């Protein structure tokens, strides 16, 4: 295993570590022995591979405002286990129209011999009325899908439920695999020809990408933790343009967001707030009368509509191979045996 040695006033760390976190602990231990320069010769075992499941969707801003969607939902599944809502559905409004299926669980006890938690499960089917979301406010409560064979929780069921009801447009669902510490890229869109002026004043053509570009860089910290850097860019053609040397160069709007987060194996991060803004208007009124000069304004009306849309990106990284001694990752707050959960009657045993 990894360790340290000293020689000639220089500290030396060597060996093989199963993860970057273990390597960091070794170096901290070496530095704790004595101050001074440290040569880091600790090697990592076979590099881990990370699978990235991505969902790229777009929701109308007007729909989001009407439903009261809040994307800043606490993603900790056991923050309040007695009121935790999970499943493939959502709650809409104070009348609580349900889309899909929602499960509610309550801790009913602890198994004496194993100490495992016992949950009682209640199921609400499509079309039934549910109580108002926690806090008594309207809007959508984000739900999570529980996979019994892996103990992981996913956010995509929420967006899938909206898509099935025409409230969300799903653009792409790529699945990428990359080595720990290496970037993975995804692009969906078009390459638009744009006039370009050379140094000699000659008009040529170059291509610029318009669409959605994503770059992910996952780093495996341990058998259960992943650091994920996400860089999202959205480019689209805008109205108008600029004339340079007689050539019309189109305007391209660009929006971007970048973040680095630490996630558990199989947990998800949602990126929202990338808007595409547009408006439209329509006239209506009484035929003939609405066209009368001056007085026609009394018989017609103009309606303006906000067609802006918000881009929602959900990323779920999962460790797939490479870290020596990977153990089955349990859910926070439960034993590792949660991955082998089984249903008995209306209870889930972990």
Tab-separated table of C-alpha atoms in Angstrom:
chain	number	residue	atom	x	y	z
A	1	UNK	CA	0.000	0.000	0.000
A	2	UNK	CA	1.004	3.645	-0.132
A	3	UNK	CA	3.400	5.031	2.453
A	4	UNK	CA	6.162	7.526	3.051
A	5	UNK	CA	9.906	7.655	3.637
A	6	UNK	CA	12.436	10.354	4.421
A	7	UNK	CA	15.917	10.806	3.109
A	8	UNK	CA	18.300	13.723	2.923
A	9	UNK	CA	15.724	16.120	4.388
A	10	UNK	CA	13.230	15.378	1.624
A	11	UNK	CA	10.010	13.494	2.292
A	12	UNK	CA	8.992	10.867	-0.229
A	13	UNK	CA	5.486	9.441	-0.715
A	14	UNK	CA	5.187	6.249	-2.745
A	15	UNK	CA	2.974	3.234	-3.340
A	16	UNK	CA	-0.389	2.605	-4.985
A	17	UNK	CA	-3.625	4.237	-3.842
A	18	UNK	CA	-7.119	3.065	-4.720
A	19	UNK	CA	-8.451	6.612	-5.164
A	20	UNK	CA	-7.352	10.285	-5.214
A	21	UNK	CA	-8.835	10.673	-1.723
A	22	UNK	CA	-6.610	7.914	-0.361
A	23	UNK	CA	-3.569	9.421	-2.097
A	24	UNK	CA	-4.338	12.801	-0.530
A	25	UNK	CA	-4.571	11.217	2.925
A	26	UNK	CA	-1.172	9.580	2.427
A	27	UNK	CA	0.456	12.879	1.492
A	28	UNK	CA	-1.167	14.597	4.472
A	29	UNK	CA	0.275	11.882	6.703
A	30	UNK	CA	3.729	12.314	5.183
A	31	UNK	CA	3.606	16.089	5.665
A	32	UNK	CA	2.531	15.575	9.274
A	33	UNK	CA	5.758	13.684	10.016
A	34	UNK	CA	7.954	16.713	9.394
A	35	UNK	CA	7.791	19.957	7.437
A	36	UNK	CA	9.721	20.225	4.238
A	37	UNK	CA	9.474	19.400	0.541
A	38	UNK	CA	7.443	16.329	-0.403
A	39	UNK	CA	7.955	14.272	-3.544
A	40	UNK	CA	4.617	12.798	-4.599
A	41	UNK	CA	5.240	9.389	-6.166
A	42	UNK	CA	1.949	7.823	-5.113
A	43	UNK	CA	0.352	6.098	-8.081
A	44	UNK	CA	-3.331	5.435	-8.548
A	45	UNK	CA	-4.704	2.003	-9.294
A	46	UNK	CA	-6.441	1.421	-12.611
A	47	UNK	CA	-8.197	4.738	-13.396
A	48	UNK	CA	-11.900	4.714	-12.726
A	49	UNK	CA	-14.385	5.145	-15.526
A	50	UNK	CA	-17.481	7.266	-15.045
A	51	UNK	CA	-20.747	6.902	-16.954
A	52	UNK	CA	-22.706	10.128	-17.452
A	53	UNK	CA	-26.415	10.014	-18.179
A	54	UNK	CA	-27.623	13.387	-19.457
A	55	UNK	CA	-31.149	14.674	-20.046
A	56	UNK	CA	-31.498	17.906	-22.042
A	57	UNK	CA	-35.007	19.348	-22.026
A	58	UNK	CA	-36.784	22.649	-22.531
A	59	UNK	CA	-39.808	23.941	-20.645
A	60	UNK	CA	-41.896	26.953	-21.596
A	61	UNK	CA	-41.299	29.800	-19.183
A	62	UNK	CA	-45.004	30.564	-19.076
A	63	UNK	CA	-45.748	26.940	-18.135
A	64	UNK	CA	-43.065	27.019	-15.443
A	65	UNK	CA	-44.509	30.225	-14.001
A	66	UNK	CA	-48.070	28.900	-14.050
A	67	UNK	CA	-47.094	25.657	-12.326
A	68	UNK	CA	-44.707	27.321	-9.899
A	69	UNK	CA	-41.755	25.027	-10.631
A	70	UNK	CA	-38.873	25.500	-8.201
A	71	UNK	CA	-35.638	23.912	-9.432
A	72	UNK	CA	-33.826	24.602	-6.142
A	73	UNK	CA	-35.349	21.575	-4.402
A	74	UNK	CA	-33.211	19.937	-1.736
A	75	UNK	CA	-31.851	16.773	-3.345
A	76	UNK	CA	-30.990	15.027	-0.060
A	77	UNK	CA	-33.396	12.055	-0.072
A	78	UNK	CA	-33.249	11.590	3.700
A	79	UNK	CA	-33.312	15.234	4.830
A	80	UNK	CA	-36.843	14.654	6.142
A	81	UNK	CA	-37.571	10.979	5.677
A	82	UNK	CA	-41.050	11.037	7.206
A	83	UNK	CA	-42.321	13.465	4.558
A	84	UNK	CA	-40.124	12.475	1.633
A	85	UNK	CA	-42.043	12.214	-1.654
A	86	UNK	CA	-40.603	9.973	-4.338
A	87	UNK	CA	-41.665	8.153	-7.493
A	88	UNK	CA	-42.135	9.169	-11.116
A	89	UNK	CA	-44.731	11.879	-10.616
A	90	UNK	CA	-45.235	15.467	-9.599
A	91	UNK	CA	-47.813	17.439	-7.633
A	92	UNK	CA	-49.436	20.338	-9.453
A	93	UNK	CA	-51.044	23.275	-7.632
A	94	UNK	CA	-52.873	23.347	-4.328
A	95	UNK	CA	-55.559	21.108	-5.854
A	96	UNK	CA	-52.691	18.672	-6.301
A	97	UNK	CA	-53.436	17.167	-9.710
A	98	UNK	CA	-51.051	14.271	-10.040
A	99	UNK	CA	-49.013	13.369	-13.112
A	100	UNK	CA	-47.743	9.794	-13.067
A	101	UNK	CA	-47.403	7.834	-9.836
A	102	UNK	CA	-46.220	9.207	-6.501
A	103	UNK	CA	-45.082	7.144	-3.529
A	104	UNK	CA	-44.963	8.393	0.043
A	105	UNK	CA	-42.992	6.531	2.671
A	106	UNK	CA	-42.927	6.695	6.469
A	107	UNK	CA	-40.476	5.006	8.802
A	108	UNK	CA	-42.526	2.498	10.807
A	109	UNK	CA	-39.788	0.884	12.839
A	110	UNK	CA	-36.388	-0.770	13.021
A	111	UNK	CA	-35.779	-4.487	12.583
A	112	UNK	CA	-34.435	-5.780	15.912
A	113	UNK	CA	-31.994	-8.373	14.589
A	114	UNK	CA	-30.372	-6.322	11.821
A	115	UNK	CA	-31.162	-2.724	12.780
A	116	UNK	CA	-32.477	-2.026	9.285
A	117	UNK	CA	-35.137	0.624	8.776
A	118	UNK	CA	-38.655	-0.442	7.797
A	119	UNK	CA	-40.744	1.825	5.580
A	120	UNK	CA	-44.486	1.839	4.960
A	121	UNK	CA	-45.310	2.759	1.381
A	122	UNK	CA	-48.453	4.555	0.212
A	123	UNK	CA	-49.183	4.840	-3.498
A	124	UNK	CA	-51.301	7.478	-5.256
A	125	UNK	CA	-52.374	6.682	-8.820
A	126	UNK	CA	-52.847	8.967	-11.829
A	127	UNK	CA	-55.768	11.383	-11.592
A	128	UNK	CA	-56.262	11.233	-7.836
A	129	UNK	CA	-56.217	14.288	-5.618
A	130	UNK	CA	-53.218	14.744	-3.362
A	131	UNK	CA	-52.827	17.159	-0.451
A	132	UNK	CA	-51.014	20.446	-0.971
A	133	UNK	CA	-47.198	20.293	-1.091
A	134	UNK	CA	-45.225	20.738	2.106
A	135	UNK	CA	-45.625	24.261	3.460
A	136	UNK	CA	-49.119	24.615	1.998
A	137	UNK	CA	-47.947	26.425	-1.120
A	138	UNK	CA	-48.872	25.612	-4.695
A	139	UNK	CA	-46.457	24.431	-7.319
A	140	UNK	CA	-44.561	21.261	-8.093
A	141	UNK	CA	-42.786	19.059	-5.596
A	142	UNK	CA	-39.848	17.388	-7.289
A	143	UNK	CA	-39.988	13.624	-7.030
A	144	UNK	CA	-37.308	10.994	-7.242
A	145	UNK	CA	-37.340	7.531	-8.792
A	146	UNK	CA	-36.014	4.773	-6.524
A	147	UNK	CA	-34.168	1.886	-8.185
A	148	UNK	CA	-34.306	-1.118	-5.863
A	149	UNK	CA	-31.379	-2.860	-7.524
A	150	UNK	CA	-28.936	0.014	-7.039
A	151	UNK	CA	-30.187	2.273	-4.291
A	152	UNK	CA	-29.805	5.355	-6.513
A	153	UNK	CA	-32.192	8.234	-6.981
A	154	UNK	CA	-32.905	9.968	-10.273
A	155	UNK	CA	-34.512	13.253	-11.221
A	156	UNK	CA	-35.326	12.361	-14.796
A	157	UNK	CA	-38.680	10.809	-13.863
A	158	UNK	CA	-39.904	14.283	-12.977
A	159	UNK	CA	-39.125	15.723	-16.420
A	160	UNK	CA	-40.360	12.579	-18.160
A	161	UNK	CA	-43.733	12.995	-16.455
A	162	UNK	CA	-43.996	16.572	-17.713
A	163	UNK	CA	-42.908	15.533	-21.221
A	164	UNK	CA	-45.614	12.856	-21.403
A	165	UNK	CA	-48.171	15.561	-20.686
A	166	UNK	CA	-46.803	17.999	-23.272
A	167	UNK	CA	-45.336	20.430	-20.730
A	168	UNK	CA	-41.683	19.775	-21.537
A	169	UNK	CA	-39.774	19.076	-24.764
A	170	UNK	CA	-36.952	16.532	-24.431
A	171	UNK	CA	-34.196	17.367	-26.934
A	172	UNK	CA	-31.598	14.683	-26.220
A	173	UNK	CA	-30.646	11.919	-23.779
A	174	UNK	CA	-26.977	11.150	-24.430
A	175	UNK	CA	-25.026	8.625	-22.397
A	176	UNK	CA	-21.267	9.219	-22.164
A	177	UNK	CA	-18.401	7.313	-20.559
A	178	UNK	CA	-15.025	8.844	-19.738
A	179	UNK	CA	-11.990	8.229	-17.556
A	180	UNK	CA	-11.778	9.913	-14.182
A	181	UNK	CA	-10.256	13.366	-14.627
A	182	UNK	CA	-10.810	13.423	-18.395
A	183	UNK	CA	-13.423	15.642	-20.097
A	184	UNK	CA	-16.393	14.309	-22.055
A	185	UNK	CA	-18.076	16.565	-24.597
A	186	UNK	CA	-21.500	16.623	-26.207
A	187	UNK	CA	-22.895	18.959	-28.865
A	188	UNK	CA	-26.336	19.087	-30.458
A	189	UNK	CA	-27.087	21.716	-33.078
A	190	UNK	CA	-25.974	23.100	-36.425
A	191	UNK	CA	-22.878	24.609	-37.988
A	192	UNK	CA	-23.886	27.924	-39.554
A	193	UNK	CA	-21.839	29.428	-42.425
A	194	UNK	CA	-20.655	32.906	-41.484
A	195	UNK	CA	-18.848	35.352	-43.827
A	196	UNK	CA	-15.290	36.008	-42.709
A	197	UNK	CA	-12.927	38.724	-43.917
A	198	UNK	CA	-9.329	37.628	-44.450
A	199	UNK	CA	-6.253	39.822	-43.924
A	200	UNK	CA	-6.243	40.581	-47.651
A	201	UNK	CA	-9.834	41.807	-47.603
A	202	UNK	CA	-11.192	38.704	-49.309
A	203	UNK	CA	-14.576	37.464	-48.112
A	204	UNK	CA	-14.431	33.817	-47.147
A	205	UNK	CA	-16.609	31.468	-45.130
A	206	UNK	CA	-16.189	29.967	-41.699
A	207	UNK	CA	-18.580	27.813	-39.708
A	208	UNK	CA	-19.814	28.552	-36.208
A	209	UNK	CA	-21.723	26.140	-34.031
A	210	UNK	CA	-25.216	26.975	-32.817
A	211	UNK	CA	-27.015	24.731	-30.378
A	212	UNK	CA	-26.213	23.161	-27.016
A	213	UNK	CA	-22.645	22.286	-26.063
A	214	UNK	CA	-21.776	20.470	-22.835
A	215	UNK	CA	-18.430	19.571	-21.293
A	216	UNK	CA	-18.246	17.279	-18.267
A	217	UNK	CA	-15.137	16.475	-16.235
A	218	UNK	CA	-15.779	13.875	-13.511
A	219	UNK	CA	-13.130	13.016	-10.925
A	220	UNK	CA	-13.586	9.965	-8.713
A	221	UNK	CA	-12.747	10.920	-5.123
A	222	UNK	CA	-13.616	7.574	-3.553
A	223	UNK	CA	-15.790	4.540	-4.199
A	224	UNK	CA	-18.863	6.645	-3.329
A	225	UNK	CA	-17.971	10.266	-4.161
A	226	UNK	CA	-17.496	12.063	-7.493
A	227	UNK	CA	-16.410	15.643	-8.175
A	228	UNK	CA	-18.133	16.857	-11.346
A	229	UNK	CA	-17.334	19.998	-13.333
A	230	UNK	CA	-20.052	20.982	-15.802
A	231	UNK	CA	-19.680	23.663	-18.486
A	232	UNK	CA	-22.849	24.336	-20.511
A	233	UNK	CA	-23.108	26.690	-23.492
A	234	UNK	CA	-26.139	27.569	-25.591
A	235	UNK	CA	-25.711	29.465	-28.871
A	236	UNK	CA	-28.508	30.489	-31.230
A	237	UNK	CA	-29.035	32.828	-34.165
A	238	UNK	CA	-30.550	36.189	-33.278
A	239	UNK	CA	-32.514	38.645	-35.386
A	240	UNK	CA	-30.532	41.171	-37.377
A	241	UNK	CA	-26.849	41.169	-38.098
A	242	UNK	CA	-23.807	43.294	-38.802
A	243	UNK	CA	-22.546	44.322	-42.234
A	244	UNK	CA	-18.772	44.140	-42.602
A	245	UNK	CA	-17.149	44.937	-45.958
A	246	UNK	CA	-20.474	44.337	-47.659
A	247	UNK	CA	-20.986	40.929	-46.034
A	248	UNK	CA	-23.890	40.306	-43.646
A	249	UNK	CA	-22.650	38.612	-40.474
A	250	UNK	CA	-25.465	37.139	-38.328
A	251	UNK	CA	-25.735	37.832	-34.633
A	252	UNK	CA	-25.352	34.819	-32.366
A	253	UNK	CA	-26.615	34.887	-28.798
A	254	UNK	CA	-24.599	32.867	-26.325
A	255	UNK	CA	-25.499	31.830	-22.789
A	256	UNK	CA	-23.294	29.750	-20.545
A	257	UNK	CA	-23.096	28.304	-17.059
A	258	UNK	CA	-20.275	26.479	-15.286
A	259	UNK	CA	-20.136	24.796	-11.905
A	260	UNK	CA	-18.239	22.192	-9.897
A	261	UNK	CA	-20.090	20.037	-7.390
A	262	UNK	CA	-19.435	16.938	-5.307
A	263	UNK	CA	-21.984	14.156	-5.725
A	264	UNK	CA	-22.535	10.676	-4.431
A	265	UNK	CA	-22.273	7.815	-6.905
A	266	UNK	CA	-25.533	7.875	-8.895
A	267	UNK	CA	-26.798	11.222	-7.586
A	268	UNK	CA	-27.965	13.948	-9.985
A	269	UNK	CA	-27.395	17.640	-10.535
A	270	UNK	CA	-29.857	19.889	-12.377
A	271	UNK	CA	-28.778	23.062	-14.202
A	272	UNK	CA	-31.506	25.571	-15.006
A	273	UNK	CA	-31.816	29.257	-15.823
A	274	UNK	CA	-30.575	29.253	-19.446
A	275	UNK	CA	-33.412	31.116	-21.189
A	276	UNK	CA	-34.311	31.562	-24.843
A	277	UNK	CA	-36.398	34.730	-24.956
A	278	UNK	CA	-39.003	35.447	-27.647
A	279	UNK	CA	-42.453	37.044	-27.837
A	280	UNK	CA	-45.339	36.924	-30.295
A	281	UNK	CA	-48.549	38.921	-30.712
A	282	UNK	CA	-51.921	38.313	-32.338
A	283	UNK	CA	-54.921	40.529	-33.138
A	284	UNK	CA	-58.559	39.512	-32.706
A	285	UNK	CA	-61.893	41.317	-32.791
A	286	UNK	CA	-65.265	41.757	-34.457
A	287	UNK	CA	-64.987	41.259	-38.245
A	288	UNK	CA	-65.291	44.457	-40.308
A	289	UNK	CA	-65.852	46.656	-37.240
A	290	UNK	CA	-62.315	46.109	-35.957
A	291	UNK	CA	-60.981	47.604	-39.217
A	292	UNK	CA	-62.962	50.858	-39.016
A	293	UNK	CA	-60.594	53.851	-38.696
A	294	UNK	CA	-60.447	55.390	-35.204
A	295	UNK	CA	-63.476	53.513	-33.796
A	296	UNK	CA	-62.081	50.121	-34.793
A	297	UNK	CA	-59.884	50.070	-31.689
A	298	UNK	CA	-63.034	49.576	-29.601
A	299	UNK	CA	-63.783	46.283	-31.386
A	300	UNK	CA	-60.363	44.646	-31.459
A	301	UNK	CA	-57.722	43.515	-29.019
A	302	UNK	CA	-54.072	42.585	-29.231
A	303	UNK	CA	-52.670	39.706	-27.199
A	304	UNK	CA	-48.959	39.313	-26.575
A	305	UNK	CA	-47.522	35.947	-25.662
A	306	UNK	CA	-44.256	35.127	-23.964
A	307	UNK	CA	-42.722	32.215	-25.878
A	308	UNK	CA	-39.529	32.182	-23.811
A	309	UNK	CA	-38.230	28.768	-22.800
A	310	UNK	CA	-35.877	27.545	-20.090
A	311	UNK	CA	-33.259	24.895	-20.772
A	312	UNK	CA	-33.023	22.198	-18.088
A	313	UNK	CA	-29.988	19.896	-17.975
A	314	UNK	CA	-29.890	16.918	-15.597
A	315	UNK	CA	-26.618	14.987	-15.215
A	316	UNK	CA	-26.239	11.687	-13.331
A	317	UNK	CA	-22.655	10.368	-12.960
A	318	UNK	CA	-22.060	6.730	-12.003
A	319	UNK	CA	-18.790	4.943	-11.288
A	320	UNK	CA	-18.637	1.941	-13.598
A	321	UNK	CA	-15.136	0.435	-13.288
A	322	UNK	CA	-11.535	0.891	-12.356
A	323	UNK	CA	-11.361	1.725	-8.635
A	324	UNK	CA	-9.817	-1.174	-6.760
A	325	UNK	CA	-11.946	-2.575	-3.995
A	326	UNK	CA	-15.108	-0.741	-4.945
A	327	UNK	CA	-17.811	-1.592	-2.435
A	328	UNK	CA	-21.532	-1.449	-3.033
A	329	UNK	CA	-22.467	2.146	-2.240
A	330	UNK	CA	-25.327	2.533	0.197
A	331	UNK	CA	-27.687	5.487	0.391
A	332	UNK	CA	-26.747	8.200	2.900
A	333	UNK	CA	-28.371	7.337	6.207
A	334	UNK	CA	-28.835	3.627	5.392
A	335	UNK	CA	-26.508	0.603	5.520
A	336	UNK	CA	-24.694	-0.505	2.378
A	337	UNK	CA	-27.192	-3.377	2.229
A	338	UNK	CA	-29.729	-0.862	0.896
A	339	UNK	CA	-28.612	-1.883	-2.570
A	340	UNK	CA	-30.226	-5.267	-1.962
A	341	UNK	CA	-33.593	-3.892	-0.883
A	342	UNK	CA	-36.590	-6.122	-1.393
A	343	UNK	CA	-40.306	-5.488	-1.092
A	344	UNK	CA	-42.393	-7.524	1.354
A	345	UNK	CA	-46.068	-6.563	1.308
A	346	UNK	CA	-46.236	-2.809	1.643
A	347	UNK	CA	-42.841	-2.518	3.317
A	348	UNK	CA	-39.359	-2.128	1.918
A	349	UNK	CA	-36.659	-3.904	3.911
A	350	UNK	CA	-33.115	-2.564	3.798
